[in-house]
Short mmCIF file of C-alpha atoms in Angstrom, two decimals:
data_model
loop_
_atom_site.label_atom_id
_atom_site.label_comp_id
_atom_site.label_asym_id
_atom_site.label_seq_id
_atom_site.Cartn_x
_atom_site.Cartn_y
_atom_site.Cartn_z
CA MET A 1 158.98 115.61 121.85
CA GLN A 2 162.77 115.07 120.65
CA PHE A 3 165.93 116.97 120.53
CA GLY A 4 166.63 117.91 116.78
CA TYR A 5 169.84 120.21 117.18
CA THR A 6 172.05 122.86 117.79
CA ILE A 7 173.44 125.55 115.74
CA LEU A 8 175.91 128.02 116.56
CA TYR A 9 175.85 131.13 114.57
CA VAL A 10 179.43 131.25 113.01
CA GLN A 11 181.33 134.07 110.62
CA ASP A 12 181.40 131.19 107.94
CA VAL A 13 180.14 127.82 107.91
CA LYS A 14 182.30 125.70 105.47
CA SER A 15 184.92 126.26 107.56
CA SER A 16 183.26 125.65 110.83
CA LEU A 17 182.63 122.65 108.82
CA ASP A 18 185.79 121.99 108.00
CA PHE A 19 187.33 122.31 111.63
CA TYR A 20 185.05 120.04 112.79
CA GLU A 21 185.87 117.38 110.47
CA LYS A 22 189.65 118.01 110.70
CA ALA A 23 189.21 118.46 114.39
CA PHE A 24 186.75 115.38 115.60
CA GLY A 25 186.23 113.76 112.32
CA PHE A 26 182.92 114.79 112.19
CA LYS A 27 181.23 114.94 108.43
CA THR A 28 179.07 117.05 106.38
CA LYS A 29 175.37 116.01 106.60
CA PHE A 30 174.15 119.16 104.34
CA LEU A 31 175.65 122.94 103.56
CA HIS A 32 173.06 125.33 102.19
CA GLU A 33 173.92 126.14 98.10
CA GLY A 34 174.32 130.01 99.37
CA GLY A 35 176.38 128.84 101.65
CA ASP A 36 175.12 130.12 104.78
CA PHE A 37 173.69 126.95 106.74
CA GLY A 38 175.76 123.79 107.72
CA GLU A 39 175.36 120.71 109.78
CA LEU A 40 177.18 117.85 111.09
CA ASP A 41 176.44 114.34 111.23
CA THR A 42 177.00 114.10 115.24
CA GLY A 43 174.09 110.91 115.34
CA ALA A 44 170.36 110.74 116.47
CA THR A 45 170.45 115.18 116.95
CA SER A 46 173.29 117.48 114.51
CA LEU A 47 175.26 120.34 115.28
CA ALA A 48 174.04 123.06 113.01
CA PHE A 49 176.16 126.43 111.99
CA CYS A 50 174.49 129.48 110.00
CA SER A 51 176.26 132.53 109.31
CA HIS A 52 176.25 135.77 110.54
CA THR A 53 175.03 137.22 107.38
CA LEU A 54 171.69 135.10 107.64
CA LEU A 55 170.26 135.98 111.12
CA THR A 56 171.18 139.83 110.81
CA GLN A 57 168.39 139.42 107.22
CA LEU A 58 166.33 137.31 109.15
CA GLY A 59 165.95 141.00 112.09
CA LYS A 60 168.70 138.93 114.27
CA ASN A 61 171.82 140.66 116.37
CA PRO A 62 173.92 137.65 116.78
CA ALA A 63 177.33 138.33 119.24
CA ALA A 64 181.14 136.94 119.13
CA PRO A 65 181.02 133.53 121.54
CA SER A 66 184.02 133.49 123.94
CA ALA A 67 185.95 130.58 125.21
CA LYS A 68 186.90 132.74 128.75
CA SER A 69 183.05 133.25 129.26
CA PRO A 70 181.53 131.36 128.10
CA CYS A 71 177.62 130.97 128.18
CA PHE A 72 177.18 126.98 127.01
CA GLU A 73 179.31 124.80 125.27
CA VAL A 74 179.09 121.40 123.27
CA ALA A 75 180.47 118.50 123.97
CA PHE A 76 182.00 115.64 122.83
CA THR A 77 181.92 112.27 124.59
CA THR A 78 185.32 109.59 123.45
CA PRO A 79 186.77 106.58 125.32
CA ASP A 80 190.12 108.60 124.57
CA VAL A 81 190.03 111.85 125.75
CA PRO A 82 193.90 112.90 125.41
CA ALA A 83 193.77 111.69 121.69
CA ALA A 84 190.61 113.27 120.89
CA VAL A 85 192.42 116.32 122.46
CA ALA A 86 195.85 116.68 120.88
CA ARG A 87 193.72 115.72 116.80
CA ALA A 88 191.62 119.02 117.64
CA VAL A 89 194.32 121.07 118.99
CA ALA A 90 196.71 120.04 115.36
CA ALA A 91 193.77 120.61 113.93
CA GLY A 92 194.03 124.21 115.28
CA ALA A 93 191.86 124.20 118.36
CA PRO A 94 193.46 126.11 121.49
CA LEU A 95 194.10 123.81 124.41
CA VAL A 96 191.54 125.59 126.87
CA GLN A 97 192.22 122.64 129.98
CA ALA A 98 193.29 119.95 129.43
CA PRO A 99 192.31 116.41 130.66
CA GLU A 100 191.84 116.09 133.93
CA ASP A 101 190.17 112.78 136.27
CA MET A 102 186.85 115.13 137.90
CA PRO A 103 186.06 113.61 141.61
CA TRP A 104 182.39 111.87 139.72
CA GLY A 105 185.22 109.83 137.68
CA GLN A 106 185.16 111.49 133.78
CA THR A 107 188.22 112.62 132.18
CA VAL A 108 187.50 116.34 130.55
CA ALA A 109 189.66 118.84 128.67
CA TYR A 110 188.32 121.98 127.12
CA VAL A 111 189.21 123.17 124.04
CA ALA A 112 187.82 126.46 121.84
CA ASP A 113 186.55 126.22 117.87
CA LEU A 114 188.23 128.55 115.06
CA ASN A 115 184.49 130.53 116.24
CA GLY A 116 186.14 131.01 119.86
CA PHE A 117 183.23 128.42 121.72
CA LEU A 118 183.85 126.33 123.94
CA VAL A 119 184.42 122.63 123.28
CA GLU A 120 184.08 119.90 126.05
CA ILE A 121 185.99 116.23 125.39
CA CYS A 122 184.96 114.34 127.94
CA THR A 123 185.15 110.33 128.72
CA PRO A 124 180.87 109.11 128.70
CA MET A 125 179.02 109.55 132.55
CA GLY A 126 179.31 106.69 134.02
CA GLY A 127 182.50 104.78 132.45
#
């Protein structure tokens, strides 16, 4: 078994792809012609987005995320957390937690994306 991708359920897939390109530097890998599904090129796995509209058509009832009371987070690693946080905030990401050195050796910060998903920006574990 291999981890393939994570899908975030959003109102507007294209806007989400554009935001993640601007805030975190990822490039769009795929956007369906109907605009209801897209993926970012994030390395070995993909970060994907599916519209609430498509999910509703498939019989699901997506809930809105909340960075203040998250049920999960997306994490991106970088050697320069403060610079990555500054880029994300400049792109419109609200700062949730400024960079902080953790007892286990990582530097960790949090922002929210334009949909309200919590995004961790941190140094790699063990580095």
